mmCIF file of C-alpha atoms in Angstrom:
data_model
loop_
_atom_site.group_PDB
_atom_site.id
_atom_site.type_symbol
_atom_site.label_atom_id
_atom_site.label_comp_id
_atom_site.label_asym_id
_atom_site.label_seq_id
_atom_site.Cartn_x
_atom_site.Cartn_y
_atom_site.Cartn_z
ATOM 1 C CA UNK A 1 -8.901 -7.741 8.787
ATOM 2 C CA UNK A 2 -8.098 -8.769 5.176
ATOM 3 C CA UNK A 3 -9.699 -6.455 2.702
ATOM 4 C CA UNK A 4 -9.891 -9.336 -0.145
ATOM 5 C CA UNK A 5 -8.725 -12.944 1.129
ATOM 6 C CA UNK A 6 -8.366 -16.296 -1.214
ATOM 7 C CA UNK A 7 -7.471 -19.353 -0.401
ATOM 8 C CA UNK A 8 -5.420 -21.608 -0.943
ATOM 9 C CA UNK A 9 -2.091 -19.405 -1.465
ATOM 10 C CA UNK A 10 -0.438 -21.912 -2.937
ATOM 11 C CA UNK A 11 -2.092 -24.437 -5.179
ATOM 12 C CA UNK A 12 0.224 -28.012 -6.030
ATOM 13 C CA UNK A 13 -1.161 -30.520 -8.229
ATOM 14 C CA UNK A 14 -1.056 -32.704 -11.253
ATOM 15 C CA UNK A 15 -2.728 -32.216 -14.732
ATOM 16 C CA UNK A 16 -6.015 -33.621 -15.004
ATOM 17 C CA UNK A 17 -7.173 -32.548 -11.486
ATOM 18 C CA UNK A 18 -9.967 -30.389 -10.538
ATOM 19 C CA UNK A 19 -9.357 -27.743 -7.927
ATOM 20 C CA UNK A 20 -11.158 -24.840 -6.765
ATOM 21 C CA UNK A 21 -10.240 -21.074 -5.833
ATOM 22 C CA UNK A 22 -12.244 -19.597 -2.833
ATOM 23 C CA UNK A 23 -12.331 -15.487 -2.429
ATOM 24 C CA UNK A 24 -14.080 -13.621 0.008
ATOM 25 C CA UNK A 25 -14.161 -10.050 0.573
ATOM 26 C CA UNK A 26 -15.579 -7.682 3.511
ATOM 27 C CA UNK A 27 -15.564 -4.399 1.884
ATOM 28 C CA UNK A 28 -19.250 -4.263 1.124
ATOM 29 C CA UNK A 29 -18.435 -4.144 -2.558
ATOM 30 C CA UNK A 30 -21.060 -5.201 -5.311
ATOM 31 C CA UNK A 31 -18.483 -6.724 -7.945
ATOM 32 C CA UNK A 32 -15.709 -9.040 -7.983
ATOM 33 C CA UNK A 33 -13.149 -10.038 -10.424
ATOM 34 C CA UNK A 34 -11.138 -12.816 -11.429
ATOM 35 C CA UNK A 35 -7.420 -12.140 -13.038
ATOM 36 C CA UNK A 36 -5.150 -14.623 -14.551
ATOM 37 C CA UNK A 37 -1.424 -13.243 -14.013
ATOM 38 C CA UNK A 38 1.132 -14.870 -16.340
ATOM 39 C CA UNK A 39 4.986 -15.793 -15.661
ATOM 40 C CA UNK A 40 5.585 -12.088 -17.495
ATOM 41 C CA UNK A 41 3.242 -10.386 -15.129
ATOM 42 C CA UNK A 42 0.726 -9.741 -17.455
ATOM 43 C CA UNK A 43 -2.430 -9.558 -16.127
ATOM 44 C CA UNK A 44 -6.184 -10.722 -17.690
ATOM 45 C CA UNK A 45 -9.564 -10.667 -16.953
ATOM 46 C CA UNK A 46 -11.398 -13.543 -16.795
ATOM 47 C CA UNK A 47 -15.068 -13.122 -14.738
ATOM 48 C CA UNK A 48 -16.562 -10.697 -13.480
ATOM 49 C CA UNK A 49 -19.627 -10.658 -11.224
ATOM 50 C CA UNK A 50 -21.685 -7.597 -10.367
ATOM 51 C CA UNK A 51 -24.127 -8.776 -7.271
ATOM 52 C CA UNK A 52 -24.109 -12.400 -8.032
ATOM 53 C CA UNK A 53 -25.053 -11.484 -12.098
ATOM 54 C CA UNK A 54 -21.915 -12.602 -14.125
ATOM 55 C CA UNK A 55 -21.079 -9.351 -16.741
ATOM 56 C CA UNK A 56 -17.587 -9.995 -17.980
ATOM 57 C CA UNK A 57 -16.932 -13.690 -19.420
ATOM 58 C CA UNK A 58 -13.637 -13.222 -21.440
ATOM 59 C CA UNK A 59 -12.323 -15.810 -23.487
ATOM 60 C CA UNK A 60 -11.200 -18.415 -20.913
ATOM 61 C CA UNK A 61 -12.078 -22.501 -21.777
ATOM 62 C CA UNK A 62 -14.762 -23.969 -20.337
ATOM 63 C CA UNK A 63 -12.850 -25.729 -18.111
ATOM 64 C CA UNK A 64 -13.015 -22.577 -15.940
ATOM 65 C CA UNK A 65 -15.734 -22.104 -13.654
ATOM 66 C CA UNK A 66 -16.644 -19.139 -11.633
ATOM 67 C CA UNK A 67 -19.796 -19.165 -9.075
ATOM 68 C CA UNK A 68 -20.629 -16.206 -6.951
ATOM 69 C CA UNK A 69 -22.796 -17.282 -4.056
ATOM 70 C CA UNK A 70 -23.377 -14.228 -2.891
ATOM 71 C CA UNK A 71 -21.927 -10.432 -3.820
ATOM 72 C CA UNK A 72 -18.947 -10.844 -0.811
ATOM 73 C CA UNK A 73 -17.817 -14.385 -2.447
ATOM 74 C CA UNK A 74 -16.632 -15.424 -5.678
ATOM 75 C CA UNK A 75 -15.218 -19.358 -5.898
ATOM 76 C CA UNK A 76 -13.055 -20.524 -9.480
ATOM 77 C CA UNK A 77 -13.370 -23.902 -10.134
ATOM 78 C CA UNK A 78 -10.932 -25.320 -12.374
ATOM 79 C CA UNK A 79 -11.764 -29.075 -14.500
ATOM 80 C CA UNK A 80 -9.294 -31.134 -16.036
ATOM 81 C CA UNK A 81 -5.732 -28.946 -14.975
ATOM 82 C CA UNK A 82 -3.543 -28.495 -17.981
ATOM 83 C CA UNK A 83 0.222 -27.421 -17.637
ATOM 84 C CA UNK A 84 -0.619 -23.781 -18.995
ATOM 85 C CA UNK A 85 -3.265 -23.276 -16.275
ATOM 86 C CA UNK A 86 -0.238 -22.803 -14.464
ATOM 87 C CA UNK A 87 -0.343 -19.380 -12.697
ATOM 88 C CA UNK A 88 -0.921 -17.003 -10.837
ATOM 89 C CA UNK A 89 -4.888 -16.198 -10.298
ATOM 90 C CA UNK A 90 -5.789 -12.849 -8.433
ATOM 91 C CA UNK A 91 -9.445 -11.999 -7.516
ATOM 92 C CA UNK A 92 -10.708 -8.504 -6.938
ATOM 93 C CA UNK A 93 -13.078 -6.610 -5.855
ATOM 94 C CA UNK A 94 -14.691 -2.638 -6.603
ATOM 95 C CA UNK A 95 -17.271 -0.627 -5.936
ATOM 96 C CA UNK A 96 -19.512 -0.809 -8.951
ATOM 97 C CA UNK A 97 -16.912 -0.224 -12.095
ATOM 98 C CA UNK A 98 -14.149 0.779 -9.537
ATOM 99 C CA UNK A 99 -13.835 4.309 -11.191
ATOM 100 C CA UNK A 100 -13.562 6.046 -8.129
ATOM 101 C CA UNK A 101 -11.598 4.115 -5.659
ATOM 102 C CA UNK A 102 -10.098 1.699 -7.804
ATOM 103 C CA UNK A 103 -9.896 -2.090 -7.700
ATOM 104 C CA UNK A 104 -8.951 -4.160 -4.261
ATOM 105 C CA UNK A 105 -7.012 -7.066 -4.950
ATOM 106 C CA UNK A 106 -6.141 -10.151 -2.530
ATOM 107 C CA UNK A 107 -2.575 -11.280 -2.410
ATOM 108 C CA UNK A 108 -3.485 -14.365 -4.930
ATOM 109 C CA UNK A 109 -3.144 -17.529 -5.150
ATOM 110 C CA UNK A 110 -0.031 -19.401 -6.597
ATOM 111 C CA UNK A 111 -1.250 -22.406 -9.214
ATOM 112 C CA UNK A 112 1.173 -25.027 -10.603
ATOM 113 C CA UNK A 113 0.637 -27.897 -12.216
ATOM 114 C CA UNK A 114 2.816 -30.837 -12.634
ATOM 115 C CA UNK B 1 -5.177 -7.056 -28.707
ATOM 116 C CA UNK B 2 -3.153 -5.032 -26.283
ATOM 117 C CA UNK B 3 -5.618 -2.311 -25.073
ATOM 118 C CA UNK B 4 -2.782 -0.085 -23.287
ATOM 119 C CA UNK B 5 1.074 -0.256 -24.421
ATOM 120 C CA UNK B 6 3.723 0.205 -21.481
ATOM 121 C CA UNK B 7 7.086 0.844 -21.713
ATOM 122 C CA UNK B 8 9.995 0.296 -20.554
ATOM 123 C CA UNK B 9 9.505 -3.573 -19.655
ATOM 124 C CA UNK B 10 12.203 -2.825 -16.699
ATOM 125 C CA UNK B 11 13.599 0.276 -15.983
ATOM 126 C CA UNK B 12 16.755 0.823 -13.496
ATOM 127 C CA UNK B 13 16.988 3.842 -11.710
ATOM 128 C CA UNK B 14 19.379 5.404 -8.863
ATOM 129 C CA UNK B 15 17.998 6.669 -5.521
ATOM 130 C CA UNK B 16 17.151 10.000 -6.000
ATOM 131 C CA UNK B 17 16.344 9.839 -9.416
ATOM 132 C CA UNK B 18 13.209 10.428 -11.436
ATOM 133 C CA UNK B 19 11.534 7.493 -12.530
ATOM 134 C CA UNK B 20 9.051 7.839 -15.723
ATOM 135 C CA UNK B 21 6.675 5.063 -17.061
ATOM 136 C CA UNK B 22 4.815 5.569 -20.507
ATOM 137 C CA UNK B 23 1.595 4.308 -21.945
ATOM 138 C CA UNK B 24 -0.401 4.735 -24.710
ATOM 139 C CA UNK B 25 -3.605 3.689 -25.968
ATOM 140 C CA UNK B 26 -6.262 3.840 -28.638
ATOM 141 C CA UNK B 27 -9.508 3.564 -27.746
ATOM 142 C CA UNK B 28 -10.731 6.820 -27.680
ATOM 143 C CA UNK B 29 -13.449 6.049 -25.160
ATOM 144 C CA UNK B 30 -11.494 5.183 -22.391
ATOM 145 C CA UNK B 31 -11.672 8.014 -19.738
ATOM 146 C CA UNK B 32 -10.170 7.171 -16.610
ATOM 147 C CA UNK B 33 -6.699 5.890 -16.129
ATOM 148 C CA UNK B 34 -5.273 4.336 -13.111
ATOM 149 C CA UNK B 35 -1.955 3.772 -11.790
ATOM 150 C CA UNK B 36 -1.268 -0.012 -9.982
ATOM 151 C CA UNK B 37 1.547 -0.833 -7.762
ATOM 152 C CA UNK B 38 2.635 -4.376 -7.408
ATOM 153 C CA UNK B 39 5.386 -5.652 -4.506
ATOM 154 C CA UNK B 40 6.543 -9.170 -4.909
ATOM 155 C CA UNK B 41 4.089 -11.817 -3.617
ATOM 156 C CA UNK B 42 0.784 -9.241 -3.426
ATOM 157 C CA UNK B 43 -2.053 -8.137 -5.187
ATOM 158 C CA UNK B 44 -1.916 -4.865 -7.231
ATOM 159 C CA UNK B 45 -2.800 -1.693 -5.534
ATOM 160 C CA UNK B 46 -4.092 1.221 -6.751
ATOM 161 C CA UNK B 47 -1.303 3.893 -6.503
ATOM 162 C CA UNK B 48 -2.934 7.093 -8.529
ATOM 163 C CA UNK B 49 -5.357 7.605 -11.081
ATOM 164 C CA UNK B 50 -6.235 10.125 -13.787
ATOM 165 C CA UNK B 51 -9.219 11.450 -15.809
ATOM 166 C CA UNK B 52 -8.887 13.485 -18.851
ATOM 167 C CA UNK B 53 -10.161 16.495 -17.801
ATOM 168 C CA UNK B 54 -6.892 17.423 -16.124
ATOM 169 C CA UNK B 55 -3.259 16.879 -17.810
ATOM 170 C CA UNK B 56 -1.689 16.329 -14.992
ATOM 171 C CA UNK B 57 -2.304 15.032 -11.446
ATOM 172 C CA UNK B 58 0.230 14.728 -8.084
ATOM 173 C CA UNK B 59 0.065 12.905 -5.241
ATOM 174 C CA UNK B 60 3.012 13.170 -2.972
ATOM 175 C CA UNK B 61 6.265 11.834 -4.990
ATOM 176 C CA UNK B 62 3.781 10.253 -7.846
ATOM 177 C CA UNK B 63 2.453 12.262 -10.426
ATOM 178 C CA UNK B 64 0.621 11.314 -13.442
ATOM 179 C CA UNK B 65 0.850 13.345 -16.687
ATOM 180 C CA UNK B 66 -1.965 13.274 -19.693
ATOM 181 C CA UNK B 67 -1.791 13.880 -23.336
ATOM 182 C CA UNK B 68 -5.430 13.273 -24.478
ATOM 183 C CA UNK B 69 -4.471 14.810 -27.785
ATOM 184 C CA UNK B 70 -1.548 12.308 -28.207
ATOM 185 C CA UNK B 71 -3.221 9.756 -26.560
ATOM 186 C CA UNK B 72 -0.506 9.066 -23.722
ATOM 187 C CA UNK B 73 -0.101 9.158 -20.243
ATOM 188 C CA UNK B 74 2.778 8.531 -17.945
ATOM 189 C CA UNK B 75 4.086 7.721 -14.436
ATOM 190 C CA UNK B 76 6.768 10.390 -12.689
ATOM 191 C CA UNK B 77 8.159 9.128 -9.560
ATOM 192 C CA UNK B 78 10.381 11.960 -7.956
ATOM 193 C CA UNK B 79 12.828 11.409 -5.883
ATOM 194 C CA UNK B 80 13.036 7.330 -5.985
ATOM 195 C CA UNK B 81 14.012 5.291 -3.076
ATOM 196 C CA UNK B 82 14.753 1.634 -2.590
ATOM 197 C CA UNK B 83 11.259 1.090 -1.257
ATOM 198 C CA UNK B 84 9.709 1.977 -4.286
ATOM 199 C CA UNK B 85 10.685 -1.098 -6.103
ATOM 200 C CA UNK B 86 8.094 -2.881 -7.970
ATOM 201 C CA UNK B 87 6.090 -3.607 -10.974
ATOM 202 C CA UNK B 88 3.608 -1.088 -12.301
ATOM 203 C CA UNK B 89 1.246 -0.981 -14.441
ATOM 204 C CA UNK B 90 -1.159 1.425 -16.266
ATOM 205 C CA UNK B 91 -4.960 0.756 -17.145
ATOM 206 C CA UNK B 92 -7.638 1.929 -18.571
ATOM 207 C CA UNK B 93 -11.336 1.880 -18.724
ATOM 208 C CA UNK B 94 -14.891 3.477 -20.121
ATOM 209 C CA UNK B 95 -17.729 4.393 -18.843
ATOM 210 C CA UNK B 96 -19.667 3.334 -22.007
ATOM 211 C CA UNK B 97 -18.912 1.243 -25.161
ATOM 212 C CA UNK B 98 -18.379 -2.089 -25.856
ATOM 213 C CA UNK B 99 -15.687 -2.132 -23.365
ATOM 214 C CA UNK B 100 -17.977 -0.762 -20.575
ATOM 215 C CA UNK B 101 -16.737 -1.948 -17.065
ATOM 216 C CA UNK B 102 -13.228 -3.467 -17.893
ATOM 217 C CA UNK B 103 -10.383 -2.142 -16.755
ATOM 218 C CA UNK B 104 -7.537 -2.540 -19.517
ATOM 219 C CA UNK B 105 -3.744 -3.401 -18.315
ATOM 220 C CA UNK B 106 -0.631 -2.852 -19.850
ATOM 221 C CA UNK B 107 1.894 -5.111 -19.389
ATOM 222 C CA UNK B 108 3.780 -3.803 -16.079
ATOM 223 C CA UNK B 109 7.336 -2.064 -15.757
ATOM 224 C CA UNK B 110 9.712 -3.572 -13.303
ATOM 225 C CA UNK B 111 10.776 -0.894 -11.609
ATOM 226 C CA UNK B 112 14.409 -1.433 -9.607
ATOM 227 C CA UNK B 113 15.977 1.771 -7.538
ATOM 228 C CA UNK B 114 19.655 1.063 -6.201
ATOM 229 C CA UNK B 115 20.521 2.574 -2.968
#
């Protein structure tokens, strides 16, 4: 059983598109994160949701969309694909802060845009 | 602004050999400090984490030592093997503040061990 699962894996498409992110995770967890990881591996927050309540909104454009459903889900939704969107996008999830047993990521999902 | 400074960027060691990781930081509210493991094509994982009550923390092969006076923390891995190849990165996070709930990365350390 996958701990954290997103889909697609691998994410091909042209700028201008809107695509969408899906995550799902069966830990019981009450917050989930999305990350953006660059080509240098650096890795940023964008959302976070703590039971469905959205409590970390970095600086991201507004193109960027997250929706949590419900606490085990949380979908990106990505308007009007620009080259730079191009990455690698990892959700997350922890048990409140994740302080104690740390963060669970899924394997993430590969985003290029031509 | 870079919460938590890593260094090296890539660090090459031989099997065997003790592999060290450094990071700094300077928000002085940040109390807890993992440790994340990242193999090509997967998530991070959480390899080891730290608070600053203790200076120093081991866990198997991976230990984790804590200057809260200088601010610093590092990664030892003893004895590194082949296997251990992979980025890592250090983080950081508060329990209170404005930065309450985010966990802070550095910028990773590609780690290589020849066999």
């Amino acid at each position: 059983d996958t701990a954290v699962s997103q889909t697609p894996k691998y994410l091909v498409t042209q700028m201008g598109n809107d695509k969408s992110i899906k995550c799902e995770q069966n830990l019981g967890h009450d917050t989930m994160y999305w990350y953006k990881q660059d080509s240098k591996k650096f890795l940023k927050i964008m959302f976070s949701y703590n039971n469905k309540e959205l409590i970390i909104n970095e600086t991201v454009p507004n193109r960027f969309s997250p929706k949590s459903p419900d606490k085990a889900h949380l979908n990106l939704h990505i308007n009007s694909l620009e080259l730079g969107d191009s990455a690698v996008y990892f959700c997350a999830s922890s048990q409140d802060r994740g302080r104690d047993y740390g963060y669970t990521f899924g394997s993430g999902t590969r985003l290029t845009v031509v | 602004q870079q919460q938590v400074k890593q260094s090296p960027q890539s660090l090459i060691v031989q099997k065997g050999g003790i592999s060290i990781i450094n990071c700094a930081y300077e928000n002085t509210a940040f109390d807890y400090f993992p440790w994340y493991q990242q193999f090509p094509g997967k998530g991070p994982a959480l390899l080891i984490a730290i608070r600053p009550d203790v200076s120093e923390k081991k866990e198997g092969r991976f230990t984790i030592s804590f200057n809260k006076s200088a601010k610093q923390f590092s990664l030892h891995i003893m004895d590194s093997q082949p296997g251990d190849s992979a980025t890592y990165f250090c983080a950081a996070s508060s329990d209170r503040g404005s930065t309450l709930g985010r966990l802070y990365f550095g910028r990773g350390t590609q780690l290589t061990v020849w066999p």
